[in-house]
Amino acid sequence: METRMTVNGVLVYPMGEERHEYFTPAFARRTKKRFCQYDYRHMDGELFSCVAPTLAECRRRRDE
């Protein structure tokens, strides 16, 4: 599956940058509940990734 965050299934963005996109999973289509998939690649190359209801929650988890 291609998204804004990947090319041929590989994450493509420079270090120190964050990317996010909202999606509705199949189990939540009736309620239309959306989630945010968040990825952040630190300057040392380490990747942080999470899924939460909001972008603010994702950033809070990253900062912990």
mmCIF file with all atom_site columns, C-alpha atoms in Angstrom:
data_model
loop_
_atom_site.group_PDB
_atom_site.id
_atom_site.type_symbol
_atom_site.label_atom_id
_atom_site.label_alt_id
_atom_site.label_comp_id
_atom_site.label_asym_id
_atom_site.label_entity_id
_atom_site.label_seq_id
_atom_site.pdbx_PDB_ins_code
_atom_site.Cartn_x
_atom_site.Cartn_y
_atom_site.Cartn_z
_atom_site.occupancy
_atom_site.B_iso_or_equiv
_atom_site.pdbx_formal_charge
_atom_site.auth_seq_id
_atom_site.auth_comp_id
_atom_site.auth_asym_id
_atom_site.auth_atom_id
_atom_site.pdbx_PDB_model_num
ATOM 1  C CA . MET A 1 1  ? 0.000   0.000  0.000  1.00 0.00 ? 1  MET A CA 1
ATOM 2  C CA . GLU A 1 2  ? 1.450   3.344  -1.040 1.00 0.00 ? 2  GLU A CA 1
ATOM 3  C CA . THR A 1 3  ? 1.004   6.350  1.230  1.00 0.00 ? 3  THR A CA 1
ATOM 4  C CA . ARG A 1 4  ? 2.450   9.834  1.436  1.00 0.00 ? 4  ARG A CA 1
ATOM 5  C CA . MET A 1 5  ? 5.037   8.454  3.877  1.00 0.00 ? 5  MET A CA 1
ATOM 6  C CA . THR A 1 6  ? 6.444   5.651  1.727  1.00 0.00 ? 6  THR A CA 1
ATOM 7  C CA . VAL A 1 7  ? 7.771   4.878  -1.738 1.00 0.00 ? 7  VAL A CA 1
ATOM 8  C CA . ASN A 1 8  ? 7.701   1.178  -2.593 1.00 0.00 ? 8  ASN A CA 1
ATOM 9  C CA . GLY A 1 9  ? 7.054   0.447  1.087  1.00 0.00 ? 9  GLY A CA 1
ATOM 10 C CA . VAL A 1 10 ? 10.166  2.308  2.323  1.00 0.00 ? 10 VAL A CA 1
ATOM 11 C CA . LEU A 1 11 ? 10.030  5.406  4.534  1.00 0.00 ? 11 LEU A CA 1
ATOM 12 C CA . VAL A 1 12 ? 11.457  8.330  2.600  1.00 0.00 ? 12 VAL A CA 1
ATOM 13 C CA . TYR A 1 13 ? 12.241  11.490 4.506  1.00 0.00 ? 13 TYR A CA 1
ATOM 14 C CA . PRO A 1 14 ? 15.348  13.097 5.957  1.00 0.00 ? 14 PRO A CA 1
ATOM 15 C CA . MET A 1 15 ? 16.536  12.826 9.540  1.00 0.00 ? 15 MET A CA 1
ATOM 16 C CA . GLY A 1 16 ? 15.054  15.321 11.969 1.00 0.00 ? 16 GLY A CA 1
ATOM 17 C CA . GLU A 1 17 ? 11.722  15.383 10.146 1.00 0.00 ? 17 GLU A CA 1
ATOM 18 C CA . GLU A 1 18 ? 8.302   14.150 11.198 1.00 0.00 ? 18 GLU A CA 1
ATOM 19 C CA . ARG A 1 19 ? 5.487   12.799 9.056  1.00 0.00 ? 19 ARG A CA 1
ATOM 20 C CA . HIS A 1 20 ? 1.909   11.924 9.906  1.00 0.00 ? 20 HIS A CA 1
ATOM 21 C CA . GLU A 1 21 ? -1.298  10.917 8.222  1.00 0.00 ? 21 GLU A CA 1
ATOM 22 C CA . TYR A 1 22 ? -4.801  10.154 9.421  1.00 0.00 ? 22 TYR A CA 1
ATOM 23 C CA . PHE A 1 23 ? -6.627  6.943  8.584  1.00 0.00 ? 23 PHE A CA 1
ATOM 24 C CA . THR A 1 24 ? -9.807  5.082  9.484  1.00 0.00 ? 24 THR A CA 1
ATOM 25 C CA . PRO A 1 25 ? -9.225  1.376  10.239 1.00 0.00 ? 25 PRO A CA 1
ATOM 26 C CA . ALA A 1 26 ? -11.688 -1.213 8.992  1.00 0.00 ? 26 ALA A CA 1
ATOM 27 C CA . PHE A 1 27 ? -12.965 -2.004 12.497 1.00 0.00 ? 27 PHE A CA 1
ATOM 28 C CA . ALA A 1 28 ? -13.910 1.671  13.067 1.00 0.00 ? 28 ALA A CA 1
ATOM 29 C CA . ARG A 1 29 ? -15.584 2.514  9.758  1.00 0.00 ? 29 ARG A CA 1
ATOM 30 C CA . ARG A 1 30 ? -19.080 2.481  11.232 1.00 0.00 ? 30 ARG A CA 1
ATOM 31 C CA . THR A 1 31 ? -18.122 4.969  13.967 1.00 0.00 ? 31 THR A CA 1
ATOM 32 C CA . LYS A 1 32 ? -15.791 6.878  11.613 1.00 0.00 ? 32 LYS A CA 1
ATOM 33 C CA . LYS A 1 33 ? -13.129 6.981  14.306 1.00 0.00 ? 33 LYS A CA 1
ATOM 34 C CA . ARG A 1 34 ? -9.828  8.203  12.862 1.00 0.00 ? 34 ARG A CA 1
ATOM 35 C CA . PHE A 1 35 ? -6.283  7.584  14.031 1.00 0.00 ? 35 PHE A CA 1
ATOM 36 C CA . CYS A 1 36 ? -3.012  9.330  13.323 1.00 0.00 ? 36 CYS A CA 1
ATOM 37 C CA . GLN A 1 37 ? 0.028   7.345  12.201 1.00 0.00 ? 37 GLN A CA 1
ATOM 38 C CA . TYR A 1 38 ? 3.138   9.292  13.196 1.00 0.00 ? 38 TYR A CA 1
ATOM 39 C CA . ASP A 1 39 ? 6.805   8.754  12.317 1.00 0.00 ? 39 ASP A CA 1
ATOM 40 C CA . TYR A 1 40 ? 9.777   10.840 13.416 1.00 0.00 ? 40 TYR A CA 1
ATOM 41 C CA . ARG A 1 41 ? 13.367  10.153 12.454 1.00 0.00 ? 41 ARG A CA 1
ATOM 42 C CA . HIS A 1 42 ? 15.771  11.670 14.993 1.00 0.00 ? 42 HIS A CA 1
ATOM 43 C CA . MET A 1 43 ? 19.038  13.275 13.866 1.00 0.00 ? 43 MET A CA 1
ATOM 44 C CA . ASP A 1 44 ? 20.925  10.181 15.091 1.00 0.00 ? 44 ASP A CA 1
ATOM 45 C CA . GLY A 1 45 ? 18.868  8.048  12.658 1.00 0.00 ? 45 GLY A CA 1
ATOM 46 C CA . GLU A 1 46 ? 16.592  6.416  15.243 1.00 0.00 ? 46 GLU A CA 1
ATOM 47 C CA . LEU A 1 47 ? 12.980  6.052  14.089 1.00 0.00 ? 47 LEU A CA 1
ATOM 48 C CA . PHE A 1 48 ? 10.051  6.681  16.440 1.00 0.00 ? 48 PHE A CA 1
ATOM 49 C CA . SER A 1 49 ? 6.664   5.495  15.213 1.00 0.00 ? 49 SER A CA 1
ATOM 50 C CA . CYS A 1 50 ? 3.241   5.323  16.867 1.00 0.00 ? 50 CYS A CA 1
ATOM 51 C CA . VAL A 1 51 ? -0.509  5.378  16.256 1.00 0.00 ? 51 VAL A CA 1
ATOM 52 C CA . ALA A 1 52 ? -2.823  7.500  18.414 1.00 0.00 ? 52 ALA A CA 1
ATOM 53 C CA . PRO A 1 53 ? -6.169  9.296  18.059 1.00 0.00 ? 53 PRO A CA 1
ATOM 54 C CA . THR A 1 54 ? -4.552  12.743 17.555 1.00 0.00 ? 54 THR A CA 1
ATOM 55 C CA . LEU A 1 55 ? -1.310  14.274 16.347 1.00 0.00 ? 55 LEU A CA 1
ATOM 56 C CA . ALA A 1 56 ? -0.890  16.008 19.715 1.00 0.00 ? 56 ALA A CA 1
ATOM 57 C CA . GLU A 1 57 ? -1.035  12.626 21.494 1.00 0.00 ? 57 GLU A CA 1
ATOM 58 C CA . CYS A 1 58 ? 1.592   11.194 19.128 1.00 0.00 ? 58 CYS A CA 1
ATOM 59 C CA . ARG A 1 59 ? 3.933   14.109 19.799 1.00 0.00 ? 59 ARG A CA 1
ATOM 60 C CA . ARG A 1 60 ? 3.385   13.756 23.570 1.00 0.00 ? 60 ARG A CA 1
ATOM 61 C CA . ARG A 1 61 ? 4.348   10.072 23.361 1.00 0.00 ? 61 ARG A CA 1
ATOM 62 C CA . ARG A 1 62 ? 7.459   10.948 21.356 1.00 0.00 ? 62 ARG A CA 1
ATOM 63 C CA . ASP A 1 63 ? 8.572   13.499 23.937 1.00 0.00 ? 63 ASP A CA 1
ATOM 64 C CA . GLU A 1 64 ? 8.208   11.081 26.874 1.00 0.00 ? 64 GLU A CA 1
#
